Amino acid sequence: MVSGLFVSFEGIDRAGKTTQAGLLADALGDLAVRVREPGGTPVGERIRALLKDPSTDLGDRAEALLFATARAEVVDRVIAPALADGRVVVCDRFLDSSLAYQGAGRGLGVEAVGAVGRFATAGLEPDLTFLLALPPNAAAGRSGVSDRFEDEGVALQRRVLEAYERLAAAEPARWRRVDAERTAEVVHAEVMSIVEEAIASASAKAPA
Ligand code: TMP
């Protein structure tokens, strides 16, 4: 494969993104570069710890800018070089998370957060984005350690999911909506077949 492929997973908290990103990266082996957001770089991981910590007291715009800062780092230092190297980047969240959580969830506006986000990413977008669709009530019943975002309750998750649905509907060529209420294995099989098709079509388009 000559050209890289950028795949992201999106969804509310506990929708199964981390599990699916892991299963996909494992299935792709050396071809894959796995990244999580926020994180993926030394500075990004420190920003992640700050943003998830329930004791962090932070204004909404500052929160959005910290996500953007972590994202700029991971784009420049990890994602862009991996794509240039022809790898498949498997990203656990990307800019769409900021559009959904900060833009819609916090009410900062999808347009405003998108403008900051495009500066941070230098315009880089995923080729393929999976929306792991799970009702907030079902997500709340799944086990895990809650963070600053989940501590805010189901209303935030509901606004976030609605925003994701609007983003997916507006850009159907990039988004694939996947029913995440099924088992991880069944979801992974669907994800895998879509990614294999995308890899084949990216390879077919790449210059010989
Ligand atoms: P997670 O990686 O465990 O899902 O945790 C990241 C948390 O940060 C999650 O609650 C979603 C939130 N988040 C945002 O609010 N905006 C963003 O841009 C990203 C990447 C995550």
PDB file of C-alpha atoms and ligand atoms in Angstrom:
ATOM      1  CA  MET A   1       0.000   0.000   0.000  1.00  0.00           C
ATOM      2  CA  VAL A   2       1.477   3.348  -1.025  1.00  0.00           C
ATOM      3  CA  SER A   3      -0.899   5.935   0.438  1.00  0.00           C
ATOM      4  CA  GLY A   4      -1.933   5.911   4.076  1.00  0.00           C
ATOM      5  CA  LEU A   5      -5.442   5.652   5.421  1.00  0.00           C
ATOM      6  CA  PHE A   6      -6.746   7.663   8.367  1.00  0.00           C
ATOM      7  CA  VAL A   7      -9.500   5.930  10.362  1.00  0.00           C
ATOM      8  CA  SER A   8     -11.156   7.433  13.449  1.00  0.00           C
ATOM      9  CA  PHE A   9     -13.646   6.090  15.994  1.00  0.00           C
ATOM     10  CA  GLU A  10     -16.209   8.395  17.571  1.00  0.00           C
ATOM     11  CA  GLY A  11     -19.081   8.037  20.000  1.00  0.00           C
ATOM     12  CA  ILE A  12     -20.210   8.881  23.503  1.00  0.00           C
ATOM     13  CA  ASP A  13     -18.311   7.640  26.557  1.00  0.00           C
ATOM     14  CA  ARG A  14     -18.377   3.819  26.882  1.00  0.00           C
ATOM     15  CA  ALA A  15     -19.605   3.253  23.319  1.00  0.00           C
ATOM     16  CA  GLY A  16     -16.674   0.852  22.778  1.00  0.00           C
ATOM     17  CA  LYS A  17     -14.267   3.025  20.767  1.00  0.00           C
ATOM     18  CA  THR A  18     -11.148   1.938  22.608  1.00  0.00           C
ATOM     19  CA  THR A  19     -12.063  -1.747  22.239  1.00  0.00           C
ATOM     20  CA  GLN A  20     -12.774  -1.333  18.529  1.00  0.00           C
ATOM     21  CA  ALA A  21      -9.632   0.722  17.875  1.00  0.00           C
ATOM     22  CA  GLY A  22      -7.616  -2.013  19.600  1.00  0.00           C
ATOM     23  CA  LEU A  23      -9.242  -4.851  17.681  1.00  0.00           C
ATOM     24  CA  LEU A  24      -8.739  -3.063  14.377  1.00  0.00           C
ATOM     25  CA  ALA A  25      -5.103  -2.168  15.089  1.00  0.00           C
ATOM     26  CA  ASP A  26      -4.375  -5.748  16.181  1.00  0.00           C
ATOM     27  CA  ALA A  27      -5.991  -7.146  13.041  1.00  0.00           C
ATOM     28  CA  LEU A  28      -3.941  -4.824  10.817  1.00  0.00           C
ATOM     29  CA  GLY A  29      -0.663  -5.631  12.607  1.00  0.00           C
ATOM     30  CA  ASP A  30       2.393  -3.652  11.484  1.00  0.00           C
ATOM     31  CA  LEU A  31       0.350  -1.653   8.991  1.00  0.00           C
ATOM     32  CA  ALA A  32      -1.463   0.115  11.820  1.00  0.00           C
ATOM     33  CA  VAL A  33      -0.431   3.045  13.964  1.00  0.00           C
ATOM     34  CA  ARG A  34      -2.769   3.388  16.943  1.00  0.00           C
ATOM     35  CA  VAL A  35      -3.380   6.760  18.521  1.00  0.00           C
ATOM     36  CA  ARG A  36      -5.726   8.031  21.199  1.00  0.00           C
ATOM     37  CA  GLU A  37      -7.055  11.534  21.678  1.00  0.00           C
ATOM     38  CA  PRO A  38      -6.301  13.442  23.698  1.00  0.00           C
ATOM     39  CA  GLY A  39      -2.900  11.837  23.979  1.00  0.00           C
ATOM     40  CA  GLY A  40      -0.473  10.023  21.735  1.00  0.00           C
ATOM     41  CA  THR A  41       2.473  12.325  22.514  1.00  0.00           C
ATOM     42  CA  PRO A  42       4.230  13.164  25.797  1.00  0.00           C
ATOM     43  CA  VAL A  43       2.567  16.593  26.025  1.00  0.00           C
ATOM     44  CA  GLY A  44      -0.751  15.178  24.796  1.00  0.00           C
ATOM     45  CA  GLU A  45      -0.790  12.554  27.566  1.00  0.00           C
ATOM     46  CA  ARG A  46      -0.184  15.243  30.190  1.00  0.00           C
ATOM     47  CA  ILE A  47      -3.018  17.316  28.744  1.00  0.00           C
ATOM     48  CA  ARG A  48      -5.205  14.180  28.784  1.00  0.00           C
ATOM     49  CA  ALA A  49      -4.605  13.623  32.487  1.00  0.00           C
ATOM     50  CA  LEU A  50      -5.499  17.248  33.220  1.00  0.00           C
ATOM     51  CA  LEU A  51      -8.654  17.188  31.089  1.00  0.00           C
ATOM     52  CA  LYS A  52     -10.006  13.933  32.520  1.00  0.00           C
ATOM     53  CA  ASP A  53      -9.265  14.716  36.164  1.00  0.00           C
ATOM     54  CA  PRO A  54     -12.552  15.393  38.017  1.00  0.00           C
ATOM     55  CA  SER A  55     -10.737  17.928  40.228  1.00  0.00           C
ATOM     56  CA  THR A  56      -9.736  20.120  37.248  1.00  0.00           C
ATOM     57  CA  ASP A  57     -11.702  23.380  37.218  1.00  0.00           C
ATOM     58  CA  LEU A  58     -11.585  24.737  33.655  1.00  0.00           C
ATOM     59  CA  GLY A  59     -13.600  27.150  31.521  1.00  0.00           C
ATOM     60  CA  ASP A  60     -15.192  25.831  28.331  1.00  0.00           C
ATOM     61  CA  ARG A  61     -13.033  27.799  25.869  1.00  0.00           C
ATOM     62  CA  ALA A  62      -9.854  26.861  27.695  1.00  0.00           C
ATOM     63  CA  GLU A  63     -10.974  23.226  27.611  1.00  0.00           C
ATOM     64  CA  ALA A  64     -11.531  23.410  23.841  1.00  0.00           C
ATOM     65  CA  LEU A  65      -8.099  24.970  23.331  1.00  0.00           C
ATOM     66  CA  LEU A  66      -6.368  22.268  25.385  1.00  0.00           C
ATOM     67  CA  PHE A  67      -7.952  19.548  23.220  1.00  0.00           C
ATOM     68  CA  ALA A  68      -6.793  21.496  20.157  1.00  0.00           C
ATOM     69  CA  THR A  69      -3.255  21.765  21.540  1.00  0.00           C
ATOM     70  CA  ALA A  70      -3.006  18.023  22.148  1.00  0.00           C
ATOM     71  CA  ARG A  71      -4.404  17.408  18.664  1.00  0.00           C
ATOM     72  CA  ALA A  72      -1.889  19.703  16.937  1.00  0.00           C
ATOM     73  CA  GLU A  73       0.921  17.757  18.603  1.00  0.00           C
ATOM     74  CA  VAL A  74      -0.355  14.327  17.618  1.00  0.00           C
ATOM     75  CA  VAL A  75      -1.062  15.427  14.040  1.00  0.00           C
ATOM     76  CA  ASP A  76       2.423  16.840  13.507  1.00  0.00           C
ATOM     77  CA  ARG A  77       4.421  14.237  15.394  1.00  0.00           C
ATOM     78  CA  VAL A  78       2.504  11.011  14.805  1.00  0.00           C
ATOM     79  CA  ILE A  79      -0.421  11.037  12.376  1.00  0.00           C
ATOM     80  CA  ALA A  80       0.977  13.008   9.427  1.00  0.00           C
ATOM     81  CA  PRO A  81       4.325  11.131   9.390  1.00  0.00           C
ATOM     82  CA  ALA A  82       2.544   7.769   9.637  1.00  0.00           C
ATOM     83  CA  LEU A  83       0.242   8.603   6.734  1.00  0.00           C
ATOM     84  CA  ALA A  84       3.221   9.776   4.674  1.00  0.00           C
ATOM     85  CA  ASP A  85       4.745   6.380   5.400  1.00  0.00           C
ATOM     86  CA  GLY A  86       1.694   4.609   3.947  1.00  0.00           C
ATOM     87  CA  ARG A  87       0.364   3.352   7.297  1.00  0.00           C
ATOM     88  CA  VAL A  88      -3.209   2.990   8.513  1.00  0.00           C
ATOM     89  CA  VAL A  89      -3.706   5.412  11.408  1.00  0.00           C
ATOM     90  CA  VAL A  90      -6.344   4.134  13.841  1.00  0.00           C
ATOM     91  CA  CYS A  91      -7.438   7.038  16.003  1.00  0.00           C
ATOM     92  CA  ASP A  92      -9.548   6.709  19.152  1.00  0.00           C
ATOM     93  CA  ARG A  93     -11.370  10.090  18.728  1.00  0.00           C
ATOM     94  CA  PHE A  94     -10.347  13.107  16.613  1.00  0.00           C
ATOM     95  CA  LEU A  95     -11.691  16.608  15.845  1.00  0.00           C
ATOM     96  CA  ASP A  96     -15.293  15.362  15.655  1.00  0.00           C
ATOM     97  CA  SER A  97     -15.089  14.739  19.423  1.00  0.00           C
ATOM     98  CA  SER A  98     -14.416  18.444  19.958  1.00  0.00           C
ATOM     99  CA  LEU A  99     -17.269  19.405  17.617  1.00  0.00           C
ATOM    100  CA  ALA A 100     -19.636  17.110  19.538  1.00  0.00           C
ATOM    101  CA  TYR A 101     -18.471  17.663  23.148  1.00  0.00           C
ATOM    102  CA  GLN A 102     -17.234  21.272  23.131  1.00  0.00           C
ATOM    103  CA  GLY A 103     -19.200  22.610  20.146  1.00  0.00           C
ATOM    104  CA  ALA A 104     -22.566  21.018  20.938  1.00  0.00           C
ATOM    105  CA  GLY A 105     -22.221  19.537  24.425  1.00  0.00           C
ATOM    106  CA  ARG A 106     -20.737  22.677  25.991  1.00  0.00           C
ATOM    107  CA  GLY A 107     -22.597  25.001  23.631  1.00  0.00           C
ATOM    108  CA  LEU A 108     -19.511  26.744  22.204  1.00  0.00           C
ATOM    109  CA  GLY A 109     -20.833  26.230  18.668  1.00  0.00           C
ATOM    110  CA  VAL A 110     -19.745  23.661  16.114  1.00  0.00           C
ATOM    111  CA  GLU A 111     -18.575  26.417  13.718  1.00  0.00           C
ATOM    112  CA  ALA A 112     -16.319  28.117  16.288  1.00  0.00           C
ATOM    113  CA  VAL A 113     -14.806  24.870  17.532  1.00  0.00           C
ATOM    114  CA  GLY A 114     -14.375  23.714  13.934  1.00  0.00           C
ATOM    115  CA  ALA A 115     -12.369  26.857  13.099  1.00  0.00           C
ATOM    116  CA  VAL A 116      -9.985  26.283  16.022  1.00  0.00           C
ATOM    117  CA  GLY A 117      -9.867  22.594  15.148  1.00  0.00           C
ATOM    118  CA  ARG A 118      -8.900  23.172  11.534  1.00  0.00           C
ATOM    119  CA  PHE A 119      -6.042  25.377  12.690  1.00  0.00           C
ATOM    120  CA  ALA A 120      -4.888  22.610  15.038  1.00  0.00           C
ATOM    121  CA  THR A 121      -5.080  19.859  12.420  1.00  0.00           C
ATOM    122  CA  ALA A 122      -3.797  22.014   9.538  1.00  0.00           C
ATOM    123  CA  GLY A 123      -6.868  20.742   7.694  1.00  0.00           C
ATOM    124  CA  LEU A 124      -6.109  17.041   8.066  1.00  0.00           C
ATOM    125  CA  GLU A 125      -9.307  14.955   8.217  1.00  0.00           C
ATOM    126  CA  PRO A 126      -9.935  11.228   8.626  1.00  0.00           C
ATOM    127  CA  ASP A 127     -10.704   9.281   5.446  1.00  0.00           C
ATOM    128  CA  LEU A 128     -13.147   7.117   7.362  1.00  0.00           C
ATOM    129  CA  THR A 129     -14.940   7.779  10.667  1.00  0.00           C
ATOM    130  CA  PHE A 130     -16.970   5.202  12.571  1.00  0.00           C
ATOM    131  CA  LEU A 131     -19.794   6.441  14.746  1.00  0.00           C
ATOM    132  CA  LEU A 132     -20.313   3.785  17.405  1.00  0.00           C
ATOM    133  CA  ALA A 133     -23.956   4.494  18.074  1.00  0.00           C
ATOM    134  CA  LEU A 134     -25.131   3.578  21.565  1.00  0.00           C
ATOM    135  CA  PRO A 135     -28.018   5.123  23.549  1.00  0.00           C
ATOM    136  CA  PRO A 136     -26.727   7.081  26.596  1.00  0.00           C
ATOM    137  CA  ASN A 137     -28.755   4.904  28.977  1.00  0.00           C
ATOM    138  CA  ALA A 138     -27.130   1.750  27.629  1.00  0.00           C
ATOM    139  CA  ALA A 139     -23.683   3.373  27.899  1.00  0.00           C
ATOM    140  CA  ALA A 140     -24.320   4.353  31.526  1.00  0.00           C
ATOM    141  CA  GLY A 141     -24.937   0.674  32.335  1.00  0.00           C
ATOM    142  CA  ARG A 142     -21.494  -0.371  31.061  1.00  0.00           C
ATOM    143  CA  SER A 143     -18.654  -0.712  33.561  1.00  0.00           C
ATOM    144  CA  GLY A 144     -15.630   1.591  33.747  1.00  0.00           C
ATOM    145  CA  VAL A 145     -14.078   4.435  35.695  1.00  0.00           C
ATOM    146  CA  SER A 146     -15.918   7.704  35.106  1.00  0.00           C
ATOM    147  CA  ASP A 147     -14.071  10.929  34.226  1.00  0.00           C
ATOM    148  CA  ARG A 148     -14.843  14.663  34.349  1.00  0.00           C
ATOM    149  CA  PHE A 149     -17.150  14.367  31.324  1.00  0.00           C
ATOM    150  CA  GLU A 150     -19.157  11.374  32.484  1.00  0.00           C
ATOM    151  CA  ASP A 151     -19.504  12.893  35.936  1.00  0.00           C
ATOM    152  CA  GLU A 152     -21.717  15.525  34.301  1.00  0.00           C
ATOM    153  CA  GLY A 153     -24.401  12.947  33.674  1.00  0.00           C
ATOM    154  CA  VAL A 154     -26.534  11.672  30.852  1.00  0.00           C
ATOM    155  CA  ALA A 155     -27.732  15.063  29.537  1.00  0.00           C
ATOM    156  CA  LEU A 156     -24.260  15.932  28.187  1.00  0.00           C
ATOM    157  CA  GLN A 157     -23.953  12.477  26.581  1.00  0.00           C
ATOM    158  CA  ARG A 158     -27.353  12.949  24.953  1.00  0.00           C
ATOM    159  CA  ARG A 159     -26.369  16.317  23.412  1.00  0.00           C
ATOM    160  CA  VAL A 160     -23.092  14.769  22.255  1.00  0.00           C
ATOM    161  CA  LEU A 161     -24.806  11.815  20.570  1.00  0.00           C
ATOM    162  CA  GLU A 162     -27.287  14.105  18.792  1.00  0.00           C
ATOM    163  CA  ALA A 163     -24.383  16.182  17.511  1.00  0.00           C
ATOM    164  CA  TYR A 164     -22.587  13.080  16.234  1.00  0.00           C
ATOM    165  CA  GLU A 165     -25.726  11.988  14.400  1.00  0.00           C
ATOM    166  CA  ARG A 166     -25.923  15.409  12.700  1.00  0.00           C
ATOM    167  CA  LEU A 167     -22.232  15.326  11.746  1.00  0.00           C
ATOM    168  CA  ALA A 168     -22.578  11.820  10.304  1.00  0.00           C
ATOM    169  CA  ALA A 169     -25.673  12.750   8.321  1.00  0.00           C
ATOM    170  CA  ALA A 170     -23.953  15.851   6.895  1.00  0.00           C
ATOM    171  CA  GLU A 171     -20.914  13.942   5.597  1.00  0.00           C
ATOM    172  CA  PRO A 172     -22.047  10.441   4.594  1.00  0.00           C
ATOM    173  CA  ALA A 173     -18.987   9.750   2.421  1.00  0.00           C
ATOM    174  CA  ARG A 174     -16.696   9.835   5.455  1.00  0.00           C
ATOM    175  CA  TRP A 175     -18.928   8.487   8.242  1.00  0.00           C
ATOM    176  CA  ARG A 176     -20.114   4.935   8.847  1.00  0.00           C
ATOM    177  CA  ARG A 177     -22.747   4.579  11.539  1.00  0.00           C
ATOM    178  CA  VAL A 178     -22.377   1.283  13.367  1.00  0.00           C
ATOM    179  CA  ASP A 179     -24.832  -0.143  15.907  1.00  0.00           C
ATOM    180  CA  ALA A 180     -22.685  -0.463  19.047  1.00  0.00           C
ATOM    181  CA  GLU A 181     -25.287  -2.287  21.130  1.00  0.00           C
ATOM    182  CA  ARG A 182     -24.074  -5.566  19.600  1.00  0.00           C
ATOM    183  CA  THR A 183     -21.116  -7.612  20.874  1.00  0.00           C
ATOM    184  CA  ALA A 184     -17.584  -6.291  20.289  1.00  0.00           C
ATOM    185  CA  GLU A 185     -16.875  -9.203  17.907  1.00  0.00           C
ATOM    186  CA  VAL A 186     -19.877  -8.465  15.697  1.00  0.00           C
ATOM    187  CA  VAL A 187     -19.069  -4.744  15.598  1.00  0.00           C
ATOM    188  CA  HIS A 188     -15.436  -5.529  14.781  1.00  0.00           C
ATOM    189  CA  ALA A 189     -16.420  -7.793  11.869  1.00  0.00           C
ATOM    190  CA  GLU A 190     -18.434  -4.938  10.343  1.00  0.00           C
ATOM    191  CA  VAL A 191     -15.628  -2.421  10.944  1.00  0.00           C
ATOM    192  CA  MET A 192     -13.047  -4.784   9.444  1.00  0.00           C
ATOM    193  CA  SER A 193     -14.942  -5.348   6.230  1.00  0.00           C
ATOM    194  CA  ILE A 194     -15.407  -1.585   5.728  1.00  0.00           C
ATOM    195  CA  VAL A 195     -11.713  -0.876   6.429  1.00  0.00           C
ATOM    196  CA  GLU A 196     -10.529  -3.657   4.113  1.00  0.00           C
ATOM    197  CA  GLU A 197     -12.634  -2.167   1.343  1.00  0.00           C
ATOM    198  CA  ALA A 198     -11.207   1.321   2.040  1.00  0.00           C
ATOM    199  CA  ILE A 199      -7.623  -0.026   1.987  1.00  0.00           C
ATOM    200  CA  ALA A 200      -8.288  -1.755  -1.322  1.00  0.00           C
ATOM    201  CA  SER A 201      -9.732   1.376  -2.870  1.00  0.00           C
ATOM    202  CA  ALA A 202      -6.892   3.591  -1.503  1.00  0.00           C
ATOM    203  CA  SER A 203      -4.350   1.154  -2.993  1.00  0.00           C
ATOM    204  CA  ALA A 204      -6.157   1.140  -6.340  1.00  0.00           C
ATOM    205  CA  LYS A 205      -6.050   4.970  -6.463  1.00  0.00           C
ATOM    206  CA  ALA A 206      -2.380   5.246  -5.442  1.00  0.00           C
ATOM    207  CA  PRO A 207       0.149   5.969  -8.220  1.00  0.00           C
ATOM    208  CA  ALA A 208       2.024   2.851  -9.353  1.00  0.00           C
TER     209      ALA A 208
HETATM  210  P1  TMP B   1     -11.763   8.743  26.476  1.00  0.00           P
HETATM  211  O1  TMP B   1     -10.597   8.811  25.557  1.00  0.00           O
HETATM  212  O2  TMP B   1     -11.569   7.823  27.600  1.00  0.00           O
HETATM  213  O3  TMP B   1     -13.046   8.592  25.732  1.00  0.00           O
HETATM  214  O4  TMP B   1     -11.825  10.132  27.257  1.00  0.00           O
HETATM  215  C1  TMP B   1     -11.703  11.347  26.670  1.00  0.00           C
HETATM  216  C2  TMP B   1     -12.786  12.249  27.232  1.00  0.00           C
HETATM  217  O5  TMP B   1     -12.588  13.548  26.683  1.00  0.00           O
HETATM  218  C3  TMP B   1     -14.182  11.816  26.822  1.00  0.00           C
HETATM  219  O6  TMP B   1     -15.092  12.029  27.873  1.00  0.00           O
HETATM  220  C4  TMP B   1     -14.528  12.723  25.678  1.00  0.00           C
HETATM  221  C5  TMP B   1     -13.725  13.953  25.956  1.00  0.00           C
HETATM  222  N1  TMP B   1     -13.271  14.655  24.743  1.00  0.00           N
HETATM  223  C6  TMP B   1     -13.777  15.931  24.474  1.00  0.00           C
HETATM  224  O7  TMP B   1     -14.608  16.432  25.222  1.00  0.00           O
HETATM  225  N2  TMP B   1     -13.315  16.577  23.362  1.00  0.00           N
HETATM  226  C7  TMP B   1     -12.350  16.063  22.531  1.00  0.00           C
HETATM  227  O8  TMP B   1     -11.963  16.698  21.546  1.00  0.00           O
HETATM  228  C8  TMP B   1     -11.843  14.728  22.831  1.00  0.00           C
HETATM  229  C9  TMP B   1     -10.802  14.128  21.945  1.00  0.00           C
HETATM  230  C10 TMP B   1     -12.320  14.073  23.950  1.00  0.00           C
END
